[in-house]
mmCIF file of C-alpha atoms in Angstrom:
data_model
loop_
_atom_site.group_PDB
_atom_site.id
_atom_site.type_symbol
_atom_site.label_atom_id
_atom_site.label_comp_id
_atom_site.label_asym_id
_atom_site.label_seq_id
_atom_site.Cartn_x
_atom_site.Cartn_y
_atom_site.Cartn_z
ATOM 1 C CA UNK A 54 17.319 7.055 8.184
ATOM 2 C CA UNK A 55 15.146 6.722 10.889
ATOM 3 C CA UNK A 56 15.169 10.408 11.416
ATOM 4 C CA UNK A 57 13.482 10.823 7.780
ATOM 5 C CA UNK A 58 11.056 7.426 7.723
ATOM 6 C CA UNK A 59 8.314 9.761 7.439
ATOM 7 C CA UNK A 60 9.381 11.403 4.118
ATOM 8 C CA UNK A 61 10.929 8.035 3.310
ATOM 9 C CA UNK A 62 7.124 6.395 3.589
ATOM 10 C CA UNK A 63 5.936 9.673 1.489
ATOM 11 C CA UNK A 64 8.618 9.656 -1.807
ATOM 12 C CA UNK A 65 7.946 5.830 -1.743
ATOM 13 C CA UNK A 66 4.300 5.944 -1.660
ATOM 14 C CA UNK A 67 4.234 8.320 -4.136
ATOM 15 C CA UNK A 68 6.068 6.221 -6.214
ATOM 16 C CA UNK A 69 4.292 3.435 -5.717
ATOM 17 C CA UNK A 70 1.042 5.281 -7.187
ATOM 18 C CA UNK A 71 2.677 6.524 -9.667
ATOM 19 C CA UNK A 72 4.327 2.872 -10.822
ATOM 20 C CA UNK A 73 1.120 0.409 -10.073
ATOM 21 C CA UNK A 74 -0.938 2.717 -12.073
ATOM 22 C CA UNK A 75 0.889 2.286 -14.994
ATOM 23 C CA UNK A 76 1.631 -1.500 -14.024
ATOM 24 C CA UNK A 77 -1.727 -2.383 -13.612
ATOM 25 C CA UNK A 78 -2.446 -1.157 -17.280
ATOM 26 C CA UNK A 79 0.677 -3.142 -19.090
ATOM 27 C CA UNK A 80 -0.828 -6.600 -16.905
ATOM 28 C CA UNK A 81 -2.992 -9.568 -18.749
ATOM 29 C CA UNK A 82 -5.943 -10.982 -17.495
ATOM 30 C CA UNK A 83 -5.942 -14.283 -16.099
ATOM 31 C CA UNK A 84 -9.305 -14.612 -15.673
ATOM 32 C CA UNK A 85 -8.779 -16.121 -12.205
ATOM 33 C CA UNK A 86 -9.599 -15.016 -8.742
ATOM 34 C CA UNK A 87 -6.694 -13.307 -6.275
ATOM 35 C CA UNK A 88 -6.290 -16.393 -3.934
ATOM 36 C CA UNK A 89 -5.519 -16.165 -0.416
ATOM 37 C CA UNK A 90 -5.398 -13.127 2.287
ATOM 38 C CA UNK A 91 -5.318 -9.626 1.517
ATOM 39 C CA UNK A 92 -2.091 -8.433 2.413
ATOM 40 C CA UNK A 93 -1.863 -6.670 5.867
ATOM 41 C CA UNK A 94 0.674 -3.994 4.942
ATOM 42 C CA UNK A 95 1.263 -1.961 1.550
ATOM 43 C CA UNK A 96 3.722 -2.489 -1.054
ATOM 44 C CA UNK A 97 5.115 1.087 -0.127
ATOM 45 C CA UNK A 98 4.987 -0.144 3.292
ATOM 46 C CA UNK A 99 7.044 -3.384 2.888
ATOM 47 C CA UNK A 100 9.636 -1.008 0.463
ATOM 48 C CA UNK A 101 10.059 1.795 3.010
ATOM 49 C CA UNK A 102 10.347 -1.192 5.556
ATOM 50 C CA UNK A 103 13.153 -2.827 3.874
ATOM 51 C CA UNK A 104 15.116 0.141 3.050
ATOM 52 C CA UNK A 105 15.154 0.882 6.368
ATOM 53 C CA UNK A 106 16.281 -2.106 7.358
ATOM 54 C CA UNK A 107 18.953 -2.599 4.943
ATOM 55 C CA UNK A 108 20.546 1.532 5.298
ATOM 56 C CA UNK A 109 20.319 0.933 9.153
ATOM 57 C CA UNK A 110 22.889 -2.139 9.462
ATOM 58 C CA UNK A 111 20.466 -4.045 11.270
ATOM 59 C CA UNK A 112 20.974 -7.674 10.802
ATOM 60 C CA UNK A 113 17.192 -9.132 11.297
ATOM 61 C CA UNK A 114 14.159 -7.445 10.641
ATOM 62 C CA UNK A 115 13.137 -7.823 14.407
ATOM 63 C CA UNK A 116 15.997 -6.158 15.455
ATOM 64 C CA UNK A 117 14.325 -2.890 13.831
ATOM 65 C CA UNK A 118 11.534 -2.402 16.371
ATOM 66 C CA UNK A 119 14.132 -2.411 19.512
ATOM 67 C CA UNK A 120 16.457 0.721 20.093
ATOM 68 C CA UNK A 121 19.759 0.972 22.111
#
C-alpha cells in the first residue's frame, strides 16, 4: 500500500470532490458560524491516512511514520 499512497491520495481526492460537492448541496443551513480551528489536514487526507493505516497492519497510527 505504501508503494501506491500516491494514487491512493489521487482516487480518494477525487472522490472526495466529487462527494462534498454534492454533500454540500443536500446540507441545511444552520445559520451559525463554523466554531473552532480550521482543520490542518484534508478529509481526503485523513481517509487516505487511515486506509493506510488499517491495510498496513500497523497497530497505532504513530507506528506509520517509522519503517523497519
Amino acid at each position: 500500500m505504501l508503494e501506491r499512497l500516491t494514487e491512493v491520495f489521487c482516487e480518494v481526492d477525487d472522490f472526495c470532490q466529487a462527494f462534498e460537492a454534492q454533500w454540500q448541496s443536500y446540507l441545511l443551513e444552520s445559520g451559525a458560524a463554523p466554531r473552532g480551528p480550521k482543520s490542518g489536514l484534508s478529509v481526503s487526507e485523513i481517509i487516505t491516512l487511515l486506509l493506510v493505516l488499517h491495510s498496513g497492519g500497523f497497530k497505532y497510527l504513530k507506528n506509520l511514520g517509522y519503517r523497519q
